[in-house]
Coordinates of C-alpha atoms and ligand atoms in Angstrom, one line a residue:
M1 CA 73.1 70.2 70.9
L2 CA 75.7 73.3 71.9
Q3 CA 74.8 74.9 75.2
K4 CA 73.9 78.6 75.4
I5 CA 75.5 81.0 76.6
I6 CA 74.0 84.6 76.9
V7 CA 76.5 87.8 76.6
T8 CA 75.7 91.1 77.4
G9 CA 77.9 93.6 76.2
G10 CA 78.9 91.1 73.9
C11 CA 79.2 93.7 71.6
G12 CA 82.4 95.4 73.8
Y13 CA 85.5 95.1 74.3
I14 CA 86.0 92.4 76.6
G15 CA 82.5 91.0 75.8
S16 CA 83.4 90.6 72.1
H17 CA 86.7 88.7 72.7
T18 CA 85.2 86.2 75.2
V19 CA 82.3 86.1 72.7
V20 CA 85.4 84.8 70.3
E21 CA 86.9 82.4 72.7
L22 CA 83.0 80.8 73.6
I23 CA 82.3 80.3 69.5
S24 CA 85.9 78.3 69.3
N25 CA 85.1 76.2 72.4
N26 CA 81.6 75.1 71.0
F27 CA 79.2 77.5 72.8
E28 CA 76.1 79.3 71.0
V29 CA 76.3 82.7 72.3
V30 CA 73.5 85.2 72.6
I31 CA 74.5 88.8 72.5
I32 CA 72.3 91.6 74.0
D33 CA 73.8 94.9 73.6
D34 CA 71.8 98.3 73.3
L35 CA 75.1 99.6 71.4
S36 CA 75.2 102.8 73.2
N37 CA 79.4 102.5 73.7
S38 CA 79.7 99.7 70.9
N39 CA 79.3 99.3 67.3
K40 CA 77.0 96.6 65.4
K41 CA 79.8 95.8 63.0
T42 CA 81.7 94.0 65.7
L43 CA 79.3 91.3 64.9
E44 CA 81.1 91.2 61.5
R45 CA 84.3 90.8 63.3
I46 CA 83.6 88.0 65.2
T47 CA 82.1 86.0 62.1
K48 CA 85.4 86.9 60.5
I49 CA 87.7 85.8 62.9
T50 CA 85.6 82.4 64.3
G51 CA 83.2 81.9 60.8
V52 CA 80.0 81.8 63.3
C53 CA 77.9 85.0 63.9
P54 CA 76.0 85.2 67.3
S55 CA 72.7 86.0 67.8
F56 CA 72.2 89.4 68.5
E57 CA 69.3 91.0 70.2
H58 CA 69.4 94.8 70.3
I59 CA 67.5 95.8 73.7
D60 CA 68.3 98.4 76.3
L61 CA 68.4 96.1 79.7
K62 CA 67.0 99.1 81.8
D63 CA 63.7 97.9 80.5
I64 CA 62.4 95.3 81.9
E65 CA 59.3 94.4 80.1
K66 CA 61.8 93.8 77.2
T67 CA 64.5 92.1 79.3
K68 CA 62.0 89.6 80.8
S69 CA 60.8 88.6 77.1
I70 CA 64.5 88.1 76.0
F71 CA 64.9 86.1 78.7
K72 CA 61.9 84.1 78.4
K73 CA 62.9 83.5 74.5
H74 CA 66.1 81.6 75.6
N75 CA 65.2 80.3 78.6
D76 CA 67.5 77.5 77.3
A77 CA 70.5 78.7 77.7
V78 CA 73.1 77.7 80.6
A79 CA 74.7 80.7 81.9
V80 CA 74.7 84.8 81.8
I81 CA 78.3 86.7 81.1
H82 CA 77.2 90.1 81.8
F83 CA 79.1 92.8 80.7
A84 CA 77.3 95.7 79.7
A85 CA 77.9 98.7 81.5
F86 CA 79.1 102.3 81.6
K87 CA 82.5 102.2 82.5
A88 CA 84.3 105.9 82.3
V89 CA 85.8 106.9 85.6
A90 CA 85.4 110.4 85.0
E91 CA 82.1 110.6 83.3
S92 CA 80.6 108.5 86.2
V93 CA 81.7 111.7 88.8
K94 CA 80.0 114.3 86.6
E95 CA 77.2 111.7 86.2
P96 CA 76.4 109.8 88.9
L97 CA 72.8 109.2 88.8
M98 CA 72.9 108.1 84.9
Y99 CA 75.9 105.3 86.5
Y100 CA 74.2 103.9 89.2
R101 CA 70.9 103.7 87.0
N102 CA 72.5 102.2 84.3
N103 CA 74.7 99.7 85.7
L104 CA 72.6 98.5 88.7
L105 CA 69.0 98.4 87.0
S106 CA 70.4 96.4 84.0
L107 CA 72.1 94.2 86.5
I108 CA 68.8 93.6 89.0
N109 CA 66.6 92.7 85.9
I110 CA 69.0 90.3 84.9
L111 CA 69.0 88.7 87.6
E112 CA 65.2 88.7 88.3
F113 CA 64.5 87.5 84.8
Q114 CA 67.5 84.8 84.7
I115 CA 66.4 83.5 88.1
E116 CA 62.7 83.4 87.0
E117 CA 63.6 81.7 84.1
G118 CA 65.8 79.2 85.7
I119 CA 68.8 80.2 84.2
T120 CA 71.3 79.6 87.3
N121 CA 75.0 80.7 86.5
F122 CA 76.0 84.4 86.3
I123 CA 79.3 85.9 85.7
F124 CA 80.3 89.1 87.2
S125 CA 82.5 91.7 85.3
S126 CA 83.7 93.5 88.6
S127 CA 87.4 95.4 88.8
A128 CA 90.0 95.9 90.8
T129 CA 88.3 99.6 91.4
V130 CA 87.2 97.7 94.5
Y131 CA 90.1 97.7 96.3
G132 CA 90.3 101.3 96.3
A133 CA 94.0 102.8 97.2
P134 CA 95.1 99.2 98.6
E135 CA 97.9 99.4 101.7
K136 CA 99.0 95.7 101.0
L137 CA 100.4 94.5 97.8
P138 CA 100.0 92.6 96.1
I139 CA 96.3 92.4 96.1
T140 CA 94.4 89.0 97.1
E141 CA 91.0 88.6 97.2
K142 CA 91.5 89.0 101.0
N143 CA 92.1 92.7 100.2
E144 CA 89.8 94.5 101.9
V145 CA 87.3 96.1 99.8
Q146 CA 86.8 99.9 100.5
R147 CA 84.4 102.2 99.1
P148 CA 86.0 103.2 95.1
F149 CA 86.6 106.7 94.5
S150 CA 84.2 107.0 91.5
P151 CA 80.2 106.0 91.5
Y152 CA 81.6 104.0 88.3
G153 CA 83.7 101.5 91.3
N154 CA 81.0 101.9 93.4
T155 CA 78.2 100.3 91.2
K156 CA 80.6 97.3 90.4
K157 CA 81.2 97.3 95.0
I158 CA 77.4 97.7 94.9
A159 CA 76.8 94.6 92.5
E160 CA 78.8 92.4 94.2
E161 CA 76.6 93.1 97.4
I162 CA 73.9 92.7 95.4
L163 CA 75.3 89.2 94.8
E164 CA 76.3 88.0 98.6
D165 CA 72.9 89.1 99.1
L166 CA 71.2 87.0 96.8
V167 CA 73.0 83.7 96.8
K168 CA 71.9 83.4 100.2
T169 CA 68.1 83.2 99.5
S170 CA 67.0 80.4 97.7
S171 CA 67.4 81.5 94.5
N172 CA 69.8 79.2 93.6
L173 CA 72.2 81.5 91.7
S174 CA 75.5 80.0 91.5
A175 CA 78.2 83.2 90.5
I176 CA 81.5 84.4 89.8
S177 CA 82.3 87.9 90.0
L178 CA 85.6 88.2 88.2
R179 CA 88.1 91.6 89.4
Y180 CA 90.0 92.7 86.7
F181 CA 93.0 94.5 86.8
N182 CA 94.3 96.7 83.9
P183 CA 93.2 95.1 80.0
I184 CA 94.8 96.3 77.4
G185 CA 95.6 94.3 73.5
A186 CA 93.6 92.8 71.1
H187 CA 92.8 89.8 69.6
E188 CA 96.0 88.5 67.3
S189 CA 94.2 88.7 63.9
G190 CA 93.9 92.3 64.2
F191 CA 90.5 92.2 63.3
L192 CA 89.2 92.8 66.7
G193 CA 90.0 95.2 69.3
E194 CA 89.0 98.1 71.8
L195 CA 87.6 100.9 70.2
P196 CA 86.7 103.8 72.5
N197 CA 83.9 106.1 71.5
G198 CA 85.6 109.7 71.4
I199 CA 88.3 110.5 73.4
P200 CA 90.0 107.7 75.2
N201 CA 89.9 108.0 78.9
N202 CA 92.7 105.4 79.1
L203 CA 96.2 104.8 78.9
M204 CA 96.5 101.7 75.9
P205 CA 94.0 103.5 73.3
Y206 CA 95.4 107.1 73.8
I207 CA 98.9 106.0 73.6
T208 CA 97.8 104.2 70.1
Q209 CA 95.8 107.0 68.6
T210 CA 98.9 109.2 69.8
A211 CA 100.9 107.2 68.1
A212 CA 98.8 106.8 64.5
G213 CA 98.0 110.9 64.6
I214 CA 94.6 111.2 65.7
R215 CA 95.6 112.8 69.5
E216 CA 98.0 115.1 69.6
E217 CA 100.0 114.8 72.6
L218 CA 99.8 112.2 75.8
H219 CA 99.7 113.5 78.7
V220 CA 101.0 111.0 81.7
F221 CA 99.6 112.0 84.8
G222 CA 102.0 112.3 87.3
N223 CA 105.4 111.5 88.0
D224 CA 106.0 112.1 91.4
Y225 CA 104.3 109.0 92.9
D226 CA 106.3 106.8 95.0
T227 CA 107.1 104.2 92.0
K228 CA 110.2 103.3 90.3
D229 CA 110.1 106.3 87.9
G230 CA 107.4 108.6 89.7
T231 CA 104.6 107.3 87.6
P232 CA 101.6 105.2 88.3
V233 CA 101.9 101.1 88.7
R234 CA 99.1 99.0 86.8
D235 CA 99.2 95.4 86.5
Y236 CA 98.4 95.5 82.6
I237 CA 96.4 92.1 81.4
H238 CA 96.2 90.9 77.6
V239 CA 92.0 91.1 77.0
V240 CA 92.3 87.2 75.3
D241 CA 93.8 86.0 78.4
L242 CA 90.9 87.8 80.2
A243 CA 88.7 85.9 78.1
E244 CA 90.2 82.7 78.6
A245 CA 89.6 83.2 82.6
H246 CA 85.9 83.4 81.7
L247 CA 85.7 80.4 79.6
K248 CA 87.6 78.8 82.7
A249 CA 84.9 80.3 85.2
L250 CA 81.9 79.4 83.1
Q251 CA 83.2 76.0 82.9
R252 CA 84.0 75.8 86.6
L253 CA 80.0 76.8 86.9
L254 CA 78.8 74.3 84.8
N255 CA 80.6 71.5 85.9
K256 CA 79.5 72.7 89.4
E257 CA 83.1 72.6 91.1
Q258 CA 82.3 75.8 93.1
E259 CA 83.1 75.6 96.4
K260 CA 80.7 78.5 97.7
P261 CA 77.4 79.9 95.7
L262 CA 79.6 83.2 94.6
E263 CA 83.2 82.8 94.4
I264 CA 85.6 85.9 93.6
Y265 CA 88.9 86.0 91.6
N266 CA 91.3 88.6 90.7
L267 CA 92.2 88.7 87.1
G268 CA 95.4 90.3 86.3
T269 CA 98.9 89.0 85.4
G270 CA 100.7 89.9 89.0
N271 CA 103.2 92.3 87.7
G272 CA 103.2 96.0 87.7
Y273 CA 104.5 98.4 84.8
S274 CA 104.5 102.1 85.4
V275 CA 103.0 104.1 82.7
L276 CA 106.4 105.2 81.6
E277 CA 107.6 101.6 81.4
I278 CA 104.4 101.2 79.5
I279 CA 105.8 104.3 76.7
K280 CA 109.0 102.8 76.6
S281 CA 108.2 99.3 75.6
F282 CA 106.3 100.8 73.1
E283 CA 108.3 102.6 71.3
K284 CA 110.6 99.8 71.7
T285 CA 107.9 97.3 70.2
T286 CA 107.0 99.0 67.6
N287 CA 109.8 101.6 66.7
T288 CA 107.9 104.3 66.9
S289 CA 108.6 107.4 69.0
L290 CA 105.7 108.8 71.1
N291 CA 105.0 112.6 71.6
Y292 CA 104.2 112.8 75.5
K293 CA 104.3 115.3 78.6
I294 CA 104.1 114.6 82.2
V295 CA 101.5 116.7 83.4
K296 CA 99.8 117.2 87.3
R297 CA 98.1 114.0 88.6
R298 CA 94.6 112.8 87.4
P299 CA 92.4 113.0 90.8
G300 CA 91.2 109.3 92.1
D301 CA 94.5 107.6 90.7
V302 CA 96.0 105.5 93.2
E303 CA 99.8 104.4 93.1
K304 CA 99.9 101.2 92.7
L305 CA 98.0 98.1 91.7
Y306 CA 99.2 94.5 90.7
A307 CA 96.9 91.4 91.5
D308 CA 98.2 87.9 93.3
T309 CA 96.9 85.9 91.4
T310 CA 97.5 82.7 92.9
L311 CA 93.2 81.7 93.7
A312 CA 92.5 82.1 89.6
E313 CA 95.3 80.0 89.0
E314 CA 94.4 77.3 91.4
K315 CA 91.0 77.0 91.2
L316 CA 90.0 78.5 87.6
N317 CA 93.1 76.6 86.7
W318 CA 94.1 79.8 84.5
K319 CA 97.2 81.5 83.7
C320 CA 98.2 84.5 81.5
K321 CA 99.9 83.3 78.1
H322 CA 100.8 87.0 77.2
G323 CA 103.7 89.1 78.5
I324 CA 103.9 93.0 78.3
D325 CA 105.1 93.3 74.7
E326 CA 102.6 91.2 73.2
M327 CA 100.2 93.3 74.7
I328 CA 101.5 96.3 73.1
A329 CA 102.1 94.8 69.8
S330 CA 98.5 93.6 69.7
S331 CA 96.9 97.0 70.4
W332 CA 99.6 98.6 67.9
K333 CA 98.8 96.0 65.3
W334 CA 94.5 96.7 66.0
E335 CA 95.1 100.8 65.9
E336 CA 97.2 100.4 62.0
N337 CA 94.3 98.0 61.1
L338 CA 91.5 100.4 62.1
K339 CA 93.3 103.4 60.0
N340 CA 93.1 101.2 57.2
E341 CA 89.5 100.0 57.0
Q342 CA 88.6 104.1 57.1
Ligands
UFG1 N1 97.1 108.0 82.6 C1 98.1 108.5 81.5 N2 97.7 109.1 81.0 C2 96.6 109.2 79.8 C3 95.5 108.1 80.3 C4 96.0 107.3 81.7 O1 99.2 109.1 82.4 O2 95.8 109.4 78.9 C5 98.0 107.3 83.5 C6 96.5 107.0 84.6 O3 96.9 108.3 85.3 C7 97.1 105.7 85.3 C8 97.4 104.8 84.0 O4 97.7 105.6 82.7 O5 98.1 106.1 86.0 C9 96.2 103.8 83.8 O6 95.4 104.5 83.5 P1 94.1 104.1 82.9 O7 93.1 105.0 82.6 O8 94.2 103.0 82.0 O9 93.5 102.6 84.2 P2 93.0 102.9 85.3 O10 94.2 101.8 86.3 O11 92.8 104.2 85.9 O12 91.3 102.6 85.9 C10 91.3 101.1 85.4 C11 89.9 100.9 84.3 C12 88.8 101.0 85.1 C13 89.0 100.1 86.5 C14 90.1 100.4 87.3 C15 90.5 99.9 88.3 O13 89.8 101.2 83.4 O14 87.5 101.0 84.7 O15 91.8 100.3 86.2 O16 91.7 99.9 89.0 F1 88.2 101.6 87.6

């Protein structure tokens, strides 16, 4: 019998790529998703790639009774991978309560009912945003955690604190929190990728939509930072590498290899690229010319963020396989496929 994994937010960007990875490695997957920022069509896309359609539960994890009954129904699961969350930084600044309510109530409900049902393994989608504006680079897991600029970021910080407290109780919970840097890219098939609702907030979907003619012009938010070309530096990581890291974290939990009940890992490549470098690389890889203009800084943007990935490499036995050109080429292939679907 296959081991069953509950994946919340499995129809979303990182969740769906992780579901593909899990199915390809012989796990049975149950997706819980409220489809608030994703699409049921993702199930077809996953099926097209893997030949298997995962089970799907359409519920809002803020709903206590429904969450309780779904965990009862699937109490033969061996782990939960929790992606479901709101993630738009600017929106969270405007609607902080909506973010705290959604991201924290759902987390609390999941943890309560998975523990009640004896499902003791938990993987959490965290973010490099918990490092705030770091003084030391590259960022190791020992870097100080700072109050993130946005309520969205703060929900990630608070969630890790909740986990920290919970593993100290007799809950038997074993948890791994994965701090993502900047996920981009798409599945190599071109059938699965990022599908932002409305105007994208993040750089890569904004670039591909501009190149596809959906957006008129890309705005580069500031070129007066203290970086190689004045634009901010980020650690972009291929979503398929990120998905594979979840599989490795899961195997570590299932094999009981953890050294602490809550482990935390940075997931990045260790390489920093500026916004202009990404644009140049996009133009070169896709042989297109991008319409962009430099505008003023976006409030809350950090100058430089890139990871030290030593810990994840050592303990999860994981290393990124894809370089920046592959990330960009796969993002573009996905965007072009989407256009052809219309
Ligand atoms: N950028 C632009 N123009 C755009 C969009 C982005 O110039 O239209 C720039 C930003 O100023 C930044 C870089 O591209 O310098 C990357 O921006 P993203 O919005 O793609 O990503 P961020 O690094 O701001 O945020 C990401 C995640 C957050 C997470 C954060 C953690 O989206 O969820 O990393 O560091 F909190």
